[in-house]
C-alpha positions as a Python dict, from the first residue, in 0.01 Angstrom:
ca = {
    (1, 'M'): (0, 0, 0),
    (2, 'K'): (-103, -125, -343),
    (3, 'V'): (-362, -401, -316),
    (4, 'G'): (-469, -637, -592),
    (5, 'L'): (-823, -768, -556),
    (6, 'L'): (-894, -1092, -741),
    (7, 'Y'): (-1262, -1112, -823),
    (8, 'S'): (-1522, -1225, -1069),
    (9, 'R'): (-1812, -1032, -920),
    (10, 'I'): (-1812, -740, -678),
    (11, 'R'): (-2052, -825, -397),
    (12, 'R'): (-2136, -624, -85),
    (13, 'D'): (-1842, -788, 95),
    (14, 'E'): (-1597, -664, -168),
    (15, 'K'): (-1760, -319, -171),
    (16, 'L'): (-1707, -292, 204),
    (17, 'L'): (-1340, -384, 166),
    (18, 'L'): (-1285, -150, -128),
    (19, 'S'): (-1451, 137, 57),
    (20, 'E'): (-1227, 88, 359),
    (21, 'L'): (-913, 64, 144),
    (22, 'R'): (-1005, 382, -45),
    (23, 'E'): (-1076, 571, 278),
    (24, 'R'): (-718, 494, 381),
    (25, 'D'): (-583, 609, 42),
    (26, 'H'): (-451, 269, -55),
    (27, 'E'): (-401, 209, -425),
    (28, 'I'): (-629, -65, -561),
    (29, 'E'): (-593, -285, -866),
    (30, 'K'): (-916, -470, -931),
    (31, 'I'): (-830, -788, -1120),
    (32, 'D'): (-1124, -956, -1290),
    (33, 'V'): (-990, -1310, -1326),
    (34, 'R'): (-1229, -1379, -1614),
    (35, 'K'): (-1034, -1135, -1829),
    (36, 'Q'): (-682, -1244, -1740),
    (37, 'Q'): (-435, -1479, -1904),
    (38, 'F'): (-201, -1628, -1645),
    (39, 'N'): (130, -1705, -1811),
    (40, 'I'): (370, -1943, -1639),
    (41, 'H'): (675, -1724, -1717),
    (42, 'E'): (547, -1367, -1704),
    (43, 'A'): (297, -1204, -1472),
    (44, 'P'): (5, -1010, -1620),
    (45, 'K'): (45, -633, -1612),
    (46, 'A'): (-222, -611, -1341),
    (47, 'F'): (17, -778, -1096),
    (48, 'E'): (293, -518, -1133),
    (49, 'D'): (408, -345, -813),
    (50, 'L'): (145, -506, -593),
    (51, 'D'): (222, -527, -222),
    (52, 'I'): (-45, -785, -156),
    (53, 'V'): (-323, -970, -338),
    (54, 'V'): (-659, -1046, -178),
    (55, 'D'): (-848, -1338, -328),
    (56, 'R'): (-1221, -1272, -348),
    (57, 'C'): (-1303, -1502, -639),
    (58, 'L'): (-1654, -1640, -628),
    (59, 'A'): (-1569, -1966, -804),
    (60, 'T'): (-1354, -2202, -601),
    (61, 'S'): (-1165, -2338, -902),
    (62, 'R'): (-1064, -1986, -1011),
    (63, 'S'): (-966, -1903, -657),
    (64, 'V'): (-736, -2204, -628),
    (65, 'Y'): (-556, -2146, -958),
    (66, 'A'): (-538, -1766, -944),
    (67, 'T'): (-376, -1778, -600),
    (68, 'K'): (-122, -2032, -727),
    (69, 'F'): (-19, -1788, -999),
    (70, 'A'): (-9, -1492, -760),
    (71, 'E'): (230, -1685, -540),
    (72, 'A'): (435, -1791, -841),
    (73, 'Y'): (467, -1424, -942),
    (74, 'G'): (612, -1350, -599),
    (75, 'V'): (317, -1145, -471),
    (76, 'P'): (194, -1217, -116),
    (77, 'V'): (-161, -1348, -142),
    (78, 'V'): (-446, -1379, 107),
    (79, 'N'): (-526, -1658, 137),
    (80, 'G'): (-242, -1859, -9),
    (81, 'P'): (-299, -2149, -251),
    (82, 'E'): (-226, -2415, 8),
    (83, 'V'): (-492, -2272, 236),
    (84, 'A'): (-733, -2248, -56),
    (85, 'D'): (-662, -2609, -153),
    (86, 'T'): (-732, -2728, 198),
    (87, 'C'): (-1043, -2524, 262),
    (88, 'A'): (-1202, -2553, -83),
    (89, 'D'): (-1228, -2930, -64),
    (90, 'K'): (-1434, -3074, 221),
    (91, 'V'): (-1224, -3392, 226),
    (92, 'N'): (-903, -3195, 270),
    (93, 'N'): (-1075, -2975, 524),
    (94, 'S'): (-1192, -3269, 734),
    (95, 'L'): (-853, -3444, 717),
    (96, 'A'): (-671, -3127, 828),
    (97, 'L'): (-903, -3072, 1125),
    (98, 'E'): (-880, -3436, 1230),
    (99, 'A'): (-500, -3438, 1202),
    (100, 'A'): (-483, -3128, 1423),
    (101, 'G'): (-703, -3284, 1690),
    (102, 'V'): (-988, -3040, 1629),
    (103, 'P'): (-1328, -3200, 1698),
    (104, 'T'): (-1512, -3234, 1369),
    (105, 'P'): (-1810, -3446, 1256),
    (106, 'N'): (-1726, -3808, 1178),
    (107, 'T'): (-1700, -3853, 802),
    (108, 'D'): (-1662, -4132, 546),
    (109, 'V'): (-1559, -4090, 185),
    (110, 'A'): (-1662, -4357, -66),
    (111, 'F'): (-1618, -4391, -442),
    (112, 'T'): (-1920, -4604, -537),
    (113, 'K'): (-2285, -4583, -443),
    (114, 'D'): (-2274, -4928, -283),
    (115, 'A'): (-1983, -4830, -61),
    (116, 'A'): (-2153, -4498, 18),
    (117, 'L'): (-2472, -4680, 114),
    (118, 'E'): (-2274, -4893, 359),
    (119, 'S'): (-2139, -4573, 518),
    (120, 'I'): (-2489, -4427, 541),
    (121, 'E'): (-2623, -4743, 705),
    (122, 'K'): (-2330, -4736, 946),
    (123, 'F'): (-2399, -4377, 1053),
    (124, 'G'): (-2773, -4442, 1067),
    (125, 'Y'): (-3057, -4205, 986),
    (126, 'P'): (-3052, -3918, 956),
    (127, 'C'): (-2707, -3857, 815),
    (128, 'V'): (-2571, -3603, 570),
    (129, 'L'): (-2441, -3626, 215),
    (130, 'K'): (-2240, -3327, 93),
    (131, 'P'): (-2061, -3235, -229),
    (132, 'V'): (-1684, -3224, -178),
    (133, 'V'): (-1677, -2874, -326),
    (134, 'G'): (-1956, -2629, -262),
    (135, 'S'): (-2083, -2346, -46),
    (136, 'W'): (-2397, -2175, 86),
    (137, 'G'): (-2542, -2516, 179),
    (138, 'R'): (-2607, -2606, -184),
    (139, 'L'): (-2657, -2972, -282),
    (140, 'M'): (-2639, -3087, 78),
    (141, 'A'): (-2884, -3364, 165),
    (142, 'K'): (-3014, -3476, 501),
    (143, 'I'): (-3093, -3844, 443),
    (144, 'D'): (-3375, -3982, 657),
    (145, 'S'): (-3425, -4330, 510),
    (146, 'R'): (-3262, -4603, 303),
    (147, 'S'): (-3497, -4540, 13),
    (148, 'A'): (-3400, -4173, 7),
    (149, 'A'): (-3032, -4270, 25),
    (150, 'E'): (-3064, -4509, -269),
    (151, 'A'): (-3240, -4249, -482),
    (152, 'I'): (-2995, -3967, -407),
    (153, 'L'): (-2688, -4185, -459),
    (154, 'E'): (-2821, -4312, -793),
    (155, 'H'): (-2894, -3958, -911),
    (156, 'K'): (-2546, -3840, -812),
    (157, 'E'): (-2374, -4136, -975),
    (158, 'T'): (-2577, -4113, -1297),
    (159, 'L'): (-2620, -3740, -1347),
    (160, 'G'): (-2345, -3579, -1143),
    (161, 'H'): (-2011, -3425, -1232),
    (162, 'Y'): (-1717, -3652, -1151),
    (163, 'E'): (-1673, -3470, -819),
    (164, 'H'): (-2023, -3583, -722),
    (165, 'K'): (-1907, -3943, -753),
    (166, 'I'): (-1684, -3878, -453),
    (167, 'F'): (-1941, -3951, -185),
    (168, 'Y'): (-1878, -3746, 130),
    (169, 'V'): (-2097, -3898, 401),
    (170, 'Q'): (-2113, -3736, 742),
    (171, 'E'): (-2281, -3807, 1070),
    (172, 'F'): (-2578, -3583, 1144),
    (173, 'V'): (-2498, -3354, 1436),
    (174, 'E'): (-2794, -3270, 1656),
    (175, 'K'): (-2760, -2898, 1720),
    (176, 'P'): (-2984, -2649, 1899),
    (177, 'G'): (-3114, -2494, 1577),
    (178, 'R'): (-2808, -2280, 1532),
    (179, 'D'): (-2439, -2269, 1454),
    (180, 'M'): (-2165, -2007, 1482),
    (181, 'R'): (-1957, -1831, 1219),
    (182, 'V'): (-1632, -1679, 1342),
    (183, 'L'): (-1431, -1444, 1126),
    (184, 'A'): (-1066, -1474, 1226),
    (185, 'V'): (-725, -1362, 1106),
    (186, 'D'): (-447, -1609, 1178),
    (187, 'G'): (-658, -1761, 1453),
    (188, 'E'): (-749, -1431, 1618),
    (189, 'P'): (-1126, -1365, 1606),
    (190, 'I'): (-1247, -1035, 1464),
    (191, 'A'): (-1612, -1103, 1543),
    (192, 'A'): (-1861, -1389, 1559),
    (193, 'M'): (-2228, -1443, 1497),
    (194, 'V'): (-2483, -1710, 1570),
    (195, 'R'): (-2705, -1825, 1282),
    (196, 'S'): (-3043, -1962, 1389),
    (197, 'S'): (-3309, -2138, 1186),
    (198, 'D'): (-3582, -2398, 1219),
    (199, 'H'): (-3431, -2561, 909),
    (200, 'W'): (-3147, -2809, 961),
    (201, 'L'): (-2929, -2585, 744),
    (202, 'T'): (-2843, -2265, 929),
    (203, 'N'): (-2649, -2080, 661),
    (204, 'A'): (-2711, -1706, 643),
    (205, 'A'): (-2745, -1758, 266),
    (206, 'K'): (-3040, -1986, 342),
    (207, 'G'): (-3216, -1716, 540),
    (208, 'A'): (-3102, -1798, 894),
    (209, 'E'): (-3150, -1527, 1157),
    (210, 'T'): (-2817, -1379, 1263),
    (211, 'N'): (-2706, -1223, 1589),
    (212, 'E'): (-2374, -1135, 1747),
    (213, 'F'): (-2212, -1416, 1944),
    (214, 'E'): (-1967, -1392, 2230),
    (215, 'L'): (-1702, -1662, 2215),
    (216, 'D'): (-1615, -1855, 2530),
    (217, 'D'): (-1269, -1990, 2610),
    (218, 'R'): (-1332, -2328, 2443),
    (219, 'A'): (-1454, -2165, 2122),
    (220, 'L'): (-1150, -1936, 2120),
    (221, 'E'): (-922, -2237, 2159),
    (222, 'L'): (-1088, -2423, 1873),
    (223, 'V'): (-1084, -2122, 1641),
    (224, 'E'): (-709, -2088, 1688),
    (225, 'K'): (-650, -2462, 1637),
    (226, 'A'): (-875, -2480, 1332),
    (227, 'S'): (-700, -2182, 1175),
    (228, 'D'): (-359, -2337, 1234),
    (229, 'A'): (-485, -2668, 1092),
    (230, 'V'): (-552, -2519, 749),
    (231, 'G'): (-254, -2281, 738),
    (232, 'G'): (-399, -1960, 884),
    (233, 'G'): (-511, -1644, 710),
    (234, 'L'): (-843, -1465, 675),
    (235, 'L'): (-1090, -1739, 752),
    (236, 'G'): (-1451, -1813, 839),
    (237, 'I'): (-1465, -2090, 1097),
    (238, 'D'): (-1798, -2264, 1156),
    (239, 'L'): (-1880, -2434, 1485),
    (240, 'M'): (-2177, -2624, 1621),
    (241, 'E'): (-2269, -2701, 1980),
    (242, 'V'): (-2296, -3073, 2043),
    (243, 'G'): (-2484, -3261, 2312),
    (244, 'V'): (-2802, -3056, 2287),
    (245, 'S'): (-3071, -3077, 2021),
    (246, 'Q'): (-3311, -2826, 1870),
    (247, 'S'): (-3603, -2980, 2060),
    (248, 'D'): (-3407, -2947, 2387),
    (249, 'T'): (-3360, -2579, 2316),
    (250, 'Q'): (-3724, -2529, 2225),
    (251, 'D'): (-3820, -2692, 2554),
    (252, 'A'): (-3578, -2464, 2738),
    (253, 'N'): (-3719, -2157, 2566),
    (254, 'G'): (-4082, -2233, 2634),
    (255, 'D'): (-4271, -1908, 2603),
    (256, 'S'): (-3956, -1699, 2621),
    (257, 'R'): (-3938, -1656, 2244),
    (258, 'E'): (-4254, -1453, 2261),
    (259, 'Q'): (-4068, -1225, 2500),
    (260, 'G'): (-3772, -1197, 2264),
    (261, 'E'): (-3545, -1410, 2477),
    (262, 'Q'): (-3318, -1689, 2356),
    (263, 'R'): (-3201, -1964, 2587),
    (264, 'T'): (-3000, -2274, 2521),
    (265, 'R'): (-2949, -2586, 2727),
    (266, 'E'): (-2600, -2671, 2848),
    (267, 'F'): (-2398, -2833, 2572),
    (268, 'D'): (-2104, -3073, 2588),
    (269, 'D'): (-1858, -2918, 2345),
    (270, 'Y'): (-1824, -2762, 2002),
    (271, 'T'): (-1745, -2935, 1677),
    (272, 'V'): (-1586, -2749, 1386),
    (273, 'H'): (-1765, -2849, 1070),
    (274, 'E'): (-1595, -2622, 818),
    (275, 'V'): (-1325, -2361, 760),
    (276, 'N'): (-1388, -2120, 472),
    (277, 'H'): (-1107, -1943, 284),
    (278, 'T'): (-1305, -1680, 88),
    (279, 'V'): (-1531, -1588, 373),
    (280, 'E'): (-1829, -1356, 339),
    (281, 'F'): (-1876, -1107, 622),
    (282, 'K'): (-2152, -865, 524),
    (283, 'A'): (-2407, -1037, 751),
    (284, 'L'): (-2159, -1038, 1038),
    (285, 'N'): (-2084, -670, 987),
    (286, 'E'): (-2455, -591, 1023),
    (287, 'V'): (-2499, -763, 1360),
    (288, 'T'): (-2182, -663, 1541),
    (289, 'D'): (-2052, -333, 1674),
    (290, 'V'): (-1710, -429, 1538),
    (291, 'D'): (-1612, -253, 1216),
    (292, 'V'): (-1533, -575, 1033),
    (293, 'P'): (-1386, -435, 708),
    (294, 'A'): (-1168, -197, 910),
    (295, 'K'): (-1031, -487, 1114),
    (296, 'V'): (-964, -687, 798),
    (297, 'V'): (-777, -396, 640),
    (298, 'D'): (-579, -345, 964),
    (299, 'W'): (-462, -703, 928),
    (300, 'L'): (-386, -668, 556),
    (301, 'E'): (-171, -363, 628),
    (302, 'Q'): (23, -556, 894),
    (303, 'K'): (65, -855, 664),
    (304, 'A'): (187, -646, 371),
    (305, 'A'): (431, -462, 598),
    (306, 'T'): (564, -791, 736),
    (307, 'E'): (616, -930, 386),
    (308, 'T'): (797, -610, 279),
    (309, 'D'): (1024, -621, 587),
    (310, 'A'): (1105, -986, 518),
    (311, 'E'): (1190, -905, 156),
    (312, 'V'): (1420, -619, 259),
    (313, 'T'): (1594, -835, 520),
    (314, 'A'): (1650, -1115, 268),
}
């Protein structure tokens, strides 16, 4: 198998993938998208004879366009441009989940600060303001008061990029100080971890503590539905437990934390707050017994073989 890897920076995640591919003697073409010219008629030389392309671009905009060209050149790409389009934009992401009947936090989108302020007042305090494009919890604001809302909205409207004038306002979900990241391929989980923090943001990139998480039947159902909602592929699906707060969990834990135990109160359901199309998995690989890069490469091999068989049949 000859694999093209779209990238702009090789991180630990990409190193894990490359190592696994090399161990299996697959041929690798590393494609630094910063050095490419993507012609609408003719594919760059780097795309010659590729069986599959894996998008690992750090920048969302590069990811979206580079995958469009890969598809236009007739090379199977993971994940495809439609999936990237849906997952890269939080508005598209929320609409896809809602349309598929996947529980997701209630969200308003507004185009002026006055309209956004009405949404914030409607949701009440606290609520959350997010950029429509972004990752690692950056530029997300938990708004606790009207005065804070007015200040943040004015800053975004005055100083922000045009995308920051699309106000994405979301209800604040009380969660037990943690959320779950599930790495899945076409809706089938490879592994999952729980990310815990005293901060309202529980991203691993923000320093949350990570541990392996065992999915129950409801989580498995939602992972499959969320994956289908955005078009499938290699995805990171984020879930939160609803119906139980961080203070409830702290009460349930009592002194148990000192003994290294972790308890949670019963929760009502999960909500899926995001599906990621260029998912990082190094933290997950460290907390699970599953060989995550090996499982990802297993899936890439199957996908490339399926695409080749389909081409031969056609």
